[in-house]
Coordinates of C-alpha atoms in Angstrom, one line a residue:
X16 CA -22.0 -23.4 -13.6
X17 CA -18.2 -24.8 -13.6
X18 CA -15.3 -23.0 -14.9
X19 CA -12.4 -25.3 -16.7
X20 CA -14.5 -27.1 -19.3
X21 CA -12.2 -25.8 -22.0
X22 CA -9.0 -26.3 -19.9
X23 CA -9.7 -29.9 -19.1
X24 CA -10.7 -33.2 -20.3
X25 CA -14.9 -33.2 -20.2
X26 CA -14.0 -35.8 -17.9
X27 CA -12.8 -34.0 -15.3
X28 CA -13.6 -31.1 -15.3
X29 CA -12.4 -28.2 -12.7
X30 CA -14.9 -26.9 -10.5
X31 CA -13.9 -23.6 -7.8
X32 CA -15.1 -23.4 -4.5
X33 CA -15.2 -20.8 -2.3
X34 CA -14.3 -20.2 1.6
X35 CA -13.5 -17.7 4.3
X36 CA -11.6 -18.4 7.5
X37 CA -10.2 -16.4 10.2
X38 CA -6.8 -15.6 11.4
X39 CA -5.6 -14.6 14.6
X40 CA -2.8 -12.1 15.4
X41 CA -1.0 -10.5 18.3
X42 CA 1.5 -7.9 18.6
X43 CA 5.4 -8.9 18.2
X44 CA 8.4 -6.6 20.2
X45 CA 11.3 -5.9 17.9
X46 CA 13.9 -5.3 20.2
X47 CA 16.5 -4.7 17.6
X48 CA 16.9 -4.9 13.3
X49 CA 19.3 -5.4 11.2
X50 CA 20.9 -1.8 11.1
X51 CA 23.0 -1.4 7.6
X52 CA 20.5 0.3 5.9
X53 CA 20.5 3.1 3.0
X54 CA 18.5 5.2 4.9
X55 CA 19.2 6.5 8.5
X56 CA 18.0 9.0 11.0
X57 CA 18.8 11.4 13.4
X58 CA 16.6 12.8 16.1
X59 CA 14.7 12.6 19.6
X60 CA 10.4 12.5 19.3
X61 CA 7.6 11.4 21.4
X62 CA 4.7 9.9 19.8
X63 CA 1.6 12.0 21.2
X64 CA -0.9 8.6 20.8
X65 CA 1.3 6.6 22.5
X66 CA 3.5 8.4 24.3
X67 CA 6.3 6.4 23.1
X68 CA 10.0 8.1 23.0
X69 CA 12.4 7.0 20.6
X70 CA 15.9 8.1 19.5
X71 CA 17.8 7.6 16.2
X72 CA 21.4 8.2 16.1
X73 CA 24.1 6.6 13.7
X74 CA 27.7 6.4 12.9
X75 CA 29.2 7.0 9.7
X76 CA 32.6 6.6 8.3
X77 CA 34.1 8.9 5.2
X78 CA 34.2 8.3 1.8
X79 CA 37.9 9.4 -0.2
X80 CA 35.9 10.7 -3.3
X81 CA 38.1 10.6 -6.5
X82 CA 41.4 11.5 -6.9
X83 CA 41.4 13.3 -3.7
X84 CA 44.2 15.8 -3.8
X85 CA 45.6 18.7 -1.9
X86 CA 47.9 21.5 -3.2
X87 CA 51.6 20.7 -2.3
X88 CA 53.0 22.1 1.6
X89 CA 54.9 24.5 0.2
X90 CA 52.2 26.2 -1.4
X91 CA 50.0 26.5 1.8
X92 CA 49.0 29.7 3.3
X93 CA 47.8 28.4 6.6
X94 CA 50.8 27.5 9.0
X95 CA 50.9 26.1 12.9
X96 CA 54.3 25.1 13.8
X97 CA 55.9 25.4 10.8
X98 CA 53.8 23.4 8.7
X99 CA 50.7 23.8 6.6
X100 CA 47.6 23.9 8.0
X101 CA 44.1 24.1 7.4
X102 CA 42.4 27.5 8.1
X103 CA 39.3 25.5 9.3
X104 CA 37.3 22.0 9.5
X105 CA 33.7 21.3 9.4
X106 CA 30.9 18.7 9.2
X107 CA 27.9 19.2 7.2
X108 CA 25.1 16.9 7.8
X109 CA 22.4 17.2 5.1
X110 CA 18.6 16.9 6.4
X111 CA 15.6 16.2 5.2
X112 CA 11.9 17.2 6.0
X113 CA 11.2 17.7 9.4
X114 CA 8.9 15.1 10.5
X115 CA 6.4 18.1 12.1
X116 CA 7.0 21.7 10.9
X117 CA 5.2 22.4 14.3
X118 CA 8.9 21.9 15.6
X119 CA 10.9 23.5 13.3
X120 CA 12.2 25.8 15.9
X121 CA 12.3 23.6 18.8
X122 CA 16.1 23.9 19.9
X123 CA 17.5 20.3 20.3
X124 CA 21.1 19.4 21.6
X125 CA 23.4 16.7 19.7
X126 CA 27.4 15.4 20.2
X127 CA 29.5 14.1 17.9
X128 CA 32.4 11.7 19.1
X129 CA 35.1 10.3 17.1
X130 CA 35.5 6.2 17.2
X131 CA 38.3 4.3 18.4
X132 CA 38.0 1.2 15.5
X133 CA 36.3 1.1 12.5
X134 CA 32.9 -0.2 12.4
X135 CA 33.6 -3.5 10.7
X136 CA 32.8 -4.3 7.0
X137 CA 30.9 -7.9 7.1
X138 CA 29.4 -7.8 10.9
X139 CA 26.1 -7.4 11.5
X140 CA 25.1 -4.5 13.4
X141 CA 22.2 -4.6 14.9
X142 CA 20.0 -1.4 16.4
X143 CA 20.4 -1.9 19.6
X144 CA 24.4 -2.0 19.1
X145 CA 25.3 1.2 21.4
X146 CA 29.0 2.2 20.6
X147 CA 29.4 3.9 23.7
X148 CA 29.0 0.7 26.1
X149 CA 30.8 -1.2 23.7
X150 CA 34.1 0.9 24.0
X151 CA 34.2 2.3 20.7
X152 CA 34.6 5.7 21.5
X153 CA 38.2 7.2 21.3
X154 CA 39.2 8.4 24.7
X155 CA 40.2 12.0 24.5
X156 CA 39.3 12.4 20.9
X157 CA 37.0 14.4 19.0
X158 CA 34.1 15.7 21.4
X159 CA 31.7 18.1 19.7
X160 CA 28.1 18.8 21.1
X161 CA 25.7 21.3 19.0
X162 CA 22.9 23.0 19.8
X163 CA 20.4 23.2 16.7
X164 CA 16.8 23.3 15.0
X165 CA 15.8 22.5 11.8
X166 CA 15.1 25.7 10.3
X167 CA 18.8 26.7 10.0
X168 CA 18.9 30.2 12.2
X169 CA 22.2 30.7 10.8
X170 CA 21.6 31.1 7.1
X171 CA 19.8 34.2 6.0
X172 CA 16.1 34.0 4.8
X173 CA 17.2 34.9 1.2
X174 CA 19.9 32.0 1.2
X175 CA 17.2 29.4 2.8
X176 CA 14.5 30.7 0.2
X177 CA 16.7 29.9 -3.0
X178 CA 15.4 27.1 -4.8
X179 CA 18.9 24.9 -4.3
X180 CA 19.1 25.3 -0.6
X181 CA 19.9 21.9 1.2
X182 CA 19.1 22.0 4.1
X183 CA 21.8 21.2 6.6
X184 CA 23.5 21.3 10.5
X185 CA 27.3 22.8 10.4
X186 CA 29.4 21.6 13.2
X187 CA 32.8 23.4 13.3
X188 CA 36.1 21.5 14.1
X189 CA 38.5 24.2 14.5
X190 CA 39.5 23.7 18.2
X191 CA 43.2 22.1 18.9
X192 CA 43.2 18.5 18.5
X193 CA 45.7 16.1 19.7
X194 CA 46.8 12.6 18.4
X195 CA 49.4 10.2 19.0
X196 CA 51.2 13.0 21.0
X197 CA 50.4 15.7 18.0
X198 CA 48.4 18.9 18.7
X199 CA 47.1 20.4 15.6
X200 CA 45.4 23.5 15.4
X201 CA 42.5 21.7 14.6
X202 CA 41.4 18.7 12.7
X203 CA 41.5 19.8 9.3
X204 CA 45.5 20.1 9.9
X205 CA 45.6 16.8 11.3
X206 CA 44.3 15.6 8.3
X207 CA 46.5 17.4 5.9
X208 CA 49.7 16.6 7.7
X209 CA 48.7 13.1 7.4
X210 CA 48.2 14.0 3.7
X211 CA 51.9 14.6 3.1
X212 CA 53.7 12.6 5.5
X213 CA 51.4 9.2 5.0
X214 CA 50.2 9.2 1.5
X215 CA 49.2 5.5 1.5
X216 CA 46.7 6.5 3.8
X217 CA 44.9 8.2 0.8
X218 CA 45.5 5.3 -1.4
X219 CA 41.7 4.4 -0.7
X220 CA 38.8 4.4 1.6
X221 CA 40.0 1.6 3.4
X222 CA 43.0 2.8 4.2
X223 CA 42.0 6.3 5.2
X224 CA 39.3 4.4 7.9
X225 CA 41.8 2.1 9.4
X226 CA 44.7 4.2 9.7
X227 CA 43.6 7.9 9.9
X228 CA 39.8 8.3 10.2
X229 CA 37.7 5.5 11.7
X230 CA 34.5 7.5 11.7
X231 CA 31.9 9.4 13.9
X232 CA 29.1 9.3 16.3
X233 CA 26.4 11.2 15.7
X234 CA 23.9 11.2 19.3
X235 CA 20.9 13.1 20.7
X236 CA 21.7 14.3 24.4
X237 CA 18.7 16.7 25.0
X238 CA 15.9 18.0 23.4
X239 CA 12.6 16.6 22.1
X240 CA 11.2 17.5 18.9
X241 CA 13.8 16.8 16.4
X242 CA 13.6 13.8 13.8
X243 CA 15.2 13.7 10.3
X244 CA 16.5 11.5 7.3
X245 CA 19.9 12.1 6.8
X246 CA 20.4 12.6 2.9
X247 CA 24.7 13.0 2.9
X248 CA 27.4 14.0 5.4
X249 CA 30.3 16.1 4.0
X250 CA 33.4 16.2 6.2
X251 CA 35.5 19.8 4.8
X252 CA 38.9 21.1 5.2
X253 CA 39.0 24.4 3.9
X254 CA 42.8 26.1 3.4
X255 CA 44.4 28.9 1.1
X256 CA 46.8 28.3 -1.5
X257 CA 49.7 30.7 -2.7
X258 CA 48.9 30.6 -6.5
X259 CA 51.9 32.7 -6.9
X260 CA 50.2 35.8 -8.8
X261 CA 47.3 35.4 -6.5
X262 CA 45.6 33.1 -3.3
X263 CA 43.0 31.3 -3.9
X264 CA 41.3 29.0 -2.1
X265 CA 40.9 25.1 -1.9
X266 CA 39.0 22.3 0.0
X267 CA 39.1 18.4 0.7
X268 CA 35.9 17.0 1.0
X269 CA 35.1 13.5 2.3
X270 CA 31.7 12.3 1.7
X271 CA 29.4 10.0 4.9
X272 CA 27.9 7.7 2.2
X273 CA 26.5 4.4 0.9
X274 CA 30.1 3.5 -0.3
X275 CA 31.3 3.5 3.6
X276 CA 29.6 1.8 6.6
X277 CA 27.0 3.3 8.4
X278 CA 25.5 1.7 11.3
X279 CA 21.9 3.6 12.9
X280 CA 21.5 2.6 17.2
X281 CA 17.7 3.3 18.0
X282 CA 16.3 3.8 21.7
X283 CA 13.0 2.7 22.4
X284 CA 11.3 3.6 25.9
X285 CA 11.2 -0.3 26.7
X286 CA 8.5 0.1 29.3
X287 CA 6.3 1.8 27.0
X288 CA 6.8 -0.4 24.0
X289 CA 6.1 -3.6 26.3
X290 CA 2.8 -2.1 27.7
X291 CA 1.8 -1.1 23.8
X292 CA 2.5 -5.3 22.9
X293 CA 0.4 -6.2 26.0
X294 CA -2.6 -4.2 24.5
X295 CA -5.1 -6.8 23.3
X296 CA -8.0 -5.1 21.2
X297 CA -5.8 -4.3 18.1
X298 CA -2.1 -4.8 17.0
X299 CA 1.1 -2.2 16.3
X300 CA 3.1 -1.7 13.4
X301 CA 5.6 0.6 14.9
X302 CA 9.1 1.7 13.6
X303 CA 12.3 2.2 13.8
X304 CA 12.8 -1.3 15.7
X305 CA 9.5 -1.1 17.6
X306 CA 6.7 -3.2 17.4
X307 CA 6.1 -5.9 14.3
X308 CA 2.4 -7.7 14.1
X309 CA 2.5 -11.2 14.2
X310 CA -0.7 -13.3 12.3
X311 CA -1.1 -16.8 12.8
X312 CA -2.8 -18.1 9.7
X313 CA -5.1 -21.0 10.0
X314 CA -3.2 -23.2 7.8
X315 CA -4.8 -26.6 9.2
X316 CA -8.5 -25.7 8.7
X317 CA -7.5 -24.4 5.6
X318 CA -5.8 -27.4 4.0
X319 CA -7.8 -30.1 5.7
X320 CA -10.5 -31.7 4.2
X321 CA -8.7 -30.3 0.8
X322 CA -5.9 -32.6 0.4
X323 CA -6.6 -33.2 -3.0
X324 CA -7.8 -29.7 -3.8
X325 CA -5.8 -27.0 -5.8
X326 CA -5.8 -23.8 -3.3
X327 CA -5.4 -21.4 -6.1
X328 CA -6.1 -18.0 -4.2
X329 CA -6.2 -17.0 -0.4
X330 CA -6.9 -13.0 0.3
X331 CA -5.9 -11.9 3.5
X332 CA -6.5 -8.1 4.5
X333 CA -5.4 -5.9 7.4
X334 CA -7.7 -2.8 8.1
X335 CA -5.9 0.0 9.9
X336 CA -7.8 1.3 12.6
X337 CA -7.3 5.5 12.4
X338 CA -5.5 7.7 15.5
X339 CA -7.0 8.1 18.4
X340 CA -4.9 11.4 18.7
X341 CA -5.6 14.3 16.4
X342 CA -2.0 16.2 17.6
X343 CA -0.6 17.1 13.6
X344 CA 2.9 15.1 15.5
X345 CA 1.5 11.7 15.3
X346 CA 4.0 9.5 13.5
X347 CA 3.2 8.7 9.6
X348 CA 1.7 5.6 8.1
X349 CA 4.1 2.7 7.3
X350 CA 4.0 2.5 3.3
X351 CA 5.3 -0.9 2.9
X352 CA 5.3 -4.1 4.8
X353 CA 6.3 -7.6 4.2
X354 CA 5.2 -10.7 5.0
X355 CA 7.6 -13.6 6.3
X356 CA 7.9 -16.3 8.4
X357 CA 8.3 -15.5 11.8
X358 CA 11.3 -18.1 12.5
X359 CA 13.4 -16.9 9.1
X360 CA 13.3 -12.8 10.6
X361 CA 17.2 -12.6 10.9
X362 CA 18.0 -14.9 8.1
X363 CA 15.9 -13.4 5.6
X364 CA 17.2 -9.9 6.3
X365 CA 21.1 -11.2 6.9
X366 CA 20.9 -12.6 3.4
X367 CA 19.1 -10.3 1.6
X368 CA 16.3 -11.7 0.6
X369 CA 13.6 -10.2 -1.1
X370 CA 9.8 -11.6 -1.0
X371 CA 9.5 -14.1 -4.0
X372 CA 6.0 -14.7 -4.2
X373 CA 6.0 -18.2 -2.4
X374 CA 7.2 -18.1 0.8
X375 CA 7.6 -14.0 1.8
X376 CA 5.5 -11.2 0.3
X377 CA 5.1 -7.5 0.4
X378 CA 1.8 -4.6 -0.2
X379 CA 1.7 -1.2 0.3
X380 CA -0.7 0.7 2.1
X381 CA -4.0 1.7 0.2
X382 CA -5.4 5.0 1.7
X383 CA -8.6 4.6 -0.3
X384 CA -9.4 1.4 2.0
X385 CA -7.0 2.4 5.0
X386 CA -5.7 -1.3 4.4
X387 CA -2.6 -3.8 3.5
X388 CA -3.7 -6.5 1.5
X389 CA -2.0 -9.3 0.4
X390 CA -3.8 -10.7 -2.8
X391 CA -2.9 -14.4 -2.8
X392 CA -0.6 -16.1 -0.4
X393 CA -1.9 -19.4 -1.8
X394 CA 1.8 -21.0 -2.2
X395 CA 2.4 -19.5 1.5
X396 CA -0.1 -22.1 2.9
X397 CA 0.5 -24.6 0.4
X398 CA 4.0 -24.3 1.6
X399 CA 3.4 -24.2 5.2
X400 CA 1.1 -27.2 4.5
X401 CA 3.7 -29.5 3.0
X402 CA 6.5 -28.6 5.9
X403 CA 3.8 -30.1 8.3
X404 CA 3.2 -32.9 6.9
X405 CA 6.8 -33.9 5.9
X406 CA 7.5 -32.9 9.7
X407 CA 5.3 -34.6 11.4
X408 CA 6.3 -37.9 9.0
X409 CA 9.8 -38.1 10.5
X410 CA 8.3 -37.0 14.3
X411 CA 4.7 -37.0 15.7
X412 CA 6.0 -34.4 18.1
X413 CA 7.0 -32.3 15.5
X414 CA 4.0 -29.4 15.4
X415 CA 4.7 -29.2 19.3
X416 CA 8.1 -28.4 18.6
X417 CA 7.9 -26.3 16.1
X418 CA 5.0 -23.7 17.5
X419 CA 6.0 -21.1 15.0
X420 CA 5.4 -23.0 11.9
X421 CA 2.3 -21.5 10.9
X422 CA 3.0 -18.2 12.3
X423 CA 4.3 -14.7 10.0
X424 CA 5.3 -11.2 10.7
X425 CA 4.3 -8.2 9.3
X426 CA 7.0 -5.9 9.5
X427 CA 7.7 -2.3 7.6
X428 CA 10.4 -1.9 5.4
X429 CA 11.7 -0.1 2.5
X430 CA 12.1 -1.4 -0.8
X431 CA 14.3 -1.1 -3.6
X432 CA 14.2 -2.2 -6.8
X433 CA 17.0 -2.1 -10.1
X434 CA 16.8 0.8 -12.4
X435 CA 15.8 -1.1 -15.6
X436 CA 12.9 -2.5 -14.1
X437 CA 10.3 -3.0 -11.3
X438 CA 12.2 -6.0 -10.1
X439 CA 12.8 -5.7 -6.1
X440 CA 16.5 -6.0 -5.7
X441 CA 16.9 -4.6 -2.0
X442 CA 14.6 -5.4 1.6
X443 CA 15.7 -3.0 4.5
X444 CA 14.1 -1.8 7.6
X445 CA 11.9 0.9 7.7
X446 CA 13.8 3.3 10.2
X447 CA 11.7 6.0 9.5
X448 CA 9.0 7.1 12.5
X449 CA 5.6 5.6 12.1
X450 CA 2.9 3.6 14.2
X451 CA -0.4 2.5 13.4
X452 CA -2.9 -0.2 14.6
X453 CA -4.4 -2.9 13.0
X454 CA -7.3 -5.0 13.8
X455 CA -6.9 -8.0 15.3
X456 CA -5.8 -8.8 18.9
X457 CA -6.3 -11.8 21.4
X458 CA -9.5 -9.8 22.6
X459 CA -10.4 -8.4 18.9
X460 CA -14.0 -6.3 19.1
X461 CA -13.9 -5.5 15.8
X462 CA -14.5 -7.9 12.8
X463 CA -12.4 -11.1 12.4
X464 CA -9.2 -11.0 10.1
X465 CA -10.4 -13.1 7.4
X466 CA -8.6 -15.4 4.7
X467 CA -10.5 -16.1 1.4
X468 CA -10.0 -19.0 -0.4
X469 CA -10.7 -20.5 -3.6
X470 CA -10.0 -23.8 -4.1
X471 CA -10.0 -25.5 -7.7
X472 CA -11.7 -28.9 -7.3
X473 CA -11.5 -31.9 -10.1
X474 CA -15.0 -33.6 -10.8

């Protein structure tokens, strides 16, 4: 039977054929990503099937929300030196779900460390940017450390029970801090000194980051255990007012969010993540900035022989291959991935580019099958195809060359689309913790990764 008859001229008439070939894969180290993300992390783990260690820290800088105001001097309470001052200072960092409620009370240790410069708007921070060995941190400034878990011991049970409790780590700033020659009674009065005697530093974000507050650093220093989205950062200076018949109290809040930079440094155990890519029975998908899988697709056998064929589908699929470890604190399942060429990985992610169909795509994971699977990457190959050819027109060296040109990653990100409809509008890393493998491998003992095709032939 043919398919096309009422399509096509009787003529010629369009007949499909059917076939399967296999693709080969390996496993890819990401030593760093693209790090200005939406979404970052804070926390130390070790990954009980692997025994891999990583660490998720981040800088933020603060966001002047609104029409920021403080009550005039004069009608401060609070006073150090004659001034107004705050009557305290405090950082709030909102978390999310613990990663293992196994660990919920595991006692971790963090620092926070005020930077020298402003993490610059337009440069592109990667994960492995360390702000420490690149002198950002402000000699003799803000030094904090705090000793946490994630069920807050310092709230009561009945204020953690109610149903609008967020979650959260308070770090208190209320010991003397010194700048430009200055000791305040603590940061808050820094701030509001700075408030009357420099209002163009208010004017707007910009100028409260270059000029007064160029951010925090926000590091792990002991402790295993402890891994958490970050959902907002509140910086607070709390102070009384003299309302004349009565005092009353006030507060300037400055909000760590998505208006502001914020950079996230990850720490892999290198040794570990290089013996995981050596492993050659299956392939990783491991994040934050661990381990992508690379696929070589079999572009060549594909296309030859087909020249003047349609290739209308091609159905690749990539079985997950479940834990070896049954510890509840194995890392979670990567829910999205995209597919990309291996040599456009730091363009397509400096531009923002989102998969289009053609030459990038992206799945979700399907627990029902424990599989990705990309539908048709037909214009993929076509693509990939057409490259070669014109390539090795202009140079017969070119496929030596260019050893990458059939080659994509599959790499686990988040993605975001606009609020009116389903269309993607946003790639970023995945700096969440997960790690699974797929089958494939140089040594692969498990079924082949196959590619089915369909071509459309014309009779």
């Amino acid at each position: 039977m043919t398919l096309g008859g009422s399509l096509t001229d009787e003529n010629d008439n369009l007949s499909i054929v059917d076939a399967a070939f296999h693709a080969t894969s390996r496993t890819y180290v990401a030593d760093s990503v693209l790090s200005l993300s939406n979404s970052f992390y804070l926390g130390k783990v070790k990954d009980p099937e692997t025994g891999a260690e990583v660490r998720s820290e981040f800088t933020t800088q603060f966001h002047l929300l609104e029409h920021t105001y403080i009550s005039p001097e004069n009608k401060i309470v609070g006073r150090d030196n004659g001034r107004a001052a705050a009557d305290s200072c405090e950082l709030l960092i909102y978390i999310e779900s613990a990663y293992n409620n196994n660990d919920s009370l595991t006692a971790v240790k963090m620092r926070v460390r005020e930077l020298a410069n402003p993490m610059e708007e337009g440069v592109k921070y990667y994960s492995n940017y360390d702000p420490v060995s690149h002198n950002q941190i402000l000699a003799d400034g803000l030094n904090k450390s705090k000793v946490f878990t994630y069920k807050n011991l310092m709230e009561e049970d009945s204020v953690r029970n109610e149903s609008n409790y967020l979650n959260h780590i308070r770090i208190t700033l209320n010991e003397p801090y010194t700048k430009n020659g200055v000791t305040y009674n603590n940061y808050g009065t820094y701030l509001m000194r700075n408030y009357y005697d420099h209002p163009e530093y208010f004017k707007n974000s910009y100028s409260f980051i270059h000029n007064l507050c160029p951010g925090f650093y926000f590091e792990m220093t002991d402790g295993v255990g402890f891994h958490s989205k970050i959902s907002n950062i509140g910086l607070r200076v709390h102070y009384r007012i003299d309302a004349d018949t009565a005092v009353t109290s006030g507060i300037l809040t400055l909000a760590g969010t998505k208006e502001v930079l914020q950079t996230s440094h990850i720490i892999n155990d290198k040794n570990v993540i290089k013996n995981l890519a050596e492993e050659n029975t299956h392939t990783y998908i491991k994040s934050p900035a661990g381990l992508f899988t690379e696929v070589e697709l079999p572009v060549t056998d594909i296309k030859e022989n087909h020249q003047n064929d349609s290739l209308l589908a091609a159905k690749i699929v990539f079985q997950r291959l479940n834990n070896q470890s049954s510890d509840s604190r194995q890392l979670g399942i990567p829910q999205t991935i995209i597919m990309i060429q291996k040599d456009s990985l730091i363009s397509y992610f400096e531009n923002n580019d989102v998969p289009d169909g053609k030459t990038s795509y992206y799945t979700s994971f399907a627990s029902s099958t424990n599989t990705y699977t990309f539908t048709n990457i037909s214009n993929l190959i076509t693509y990939l195809w057409q490259v070669r050819a014109d390539g090795i027109a202009k140079d017969a060296a070119w496929e030596t060359k260019h050893p990458n040109w059939n080659k994509v990653l599959l790499i686990p990100v988040n993605v975001k689309t606009s609020n009116s409809s389903s269309t993607l509008t946003r790639v970023e890393h995945d700096m969440s913790l997960s790690s699974i493998r797929l089958v494939g491998g140089e040594n692969n003992p498990n079924d082949p990764i196959t590619i089915n095709v369909v071509y459309g032939k014309f009779k």
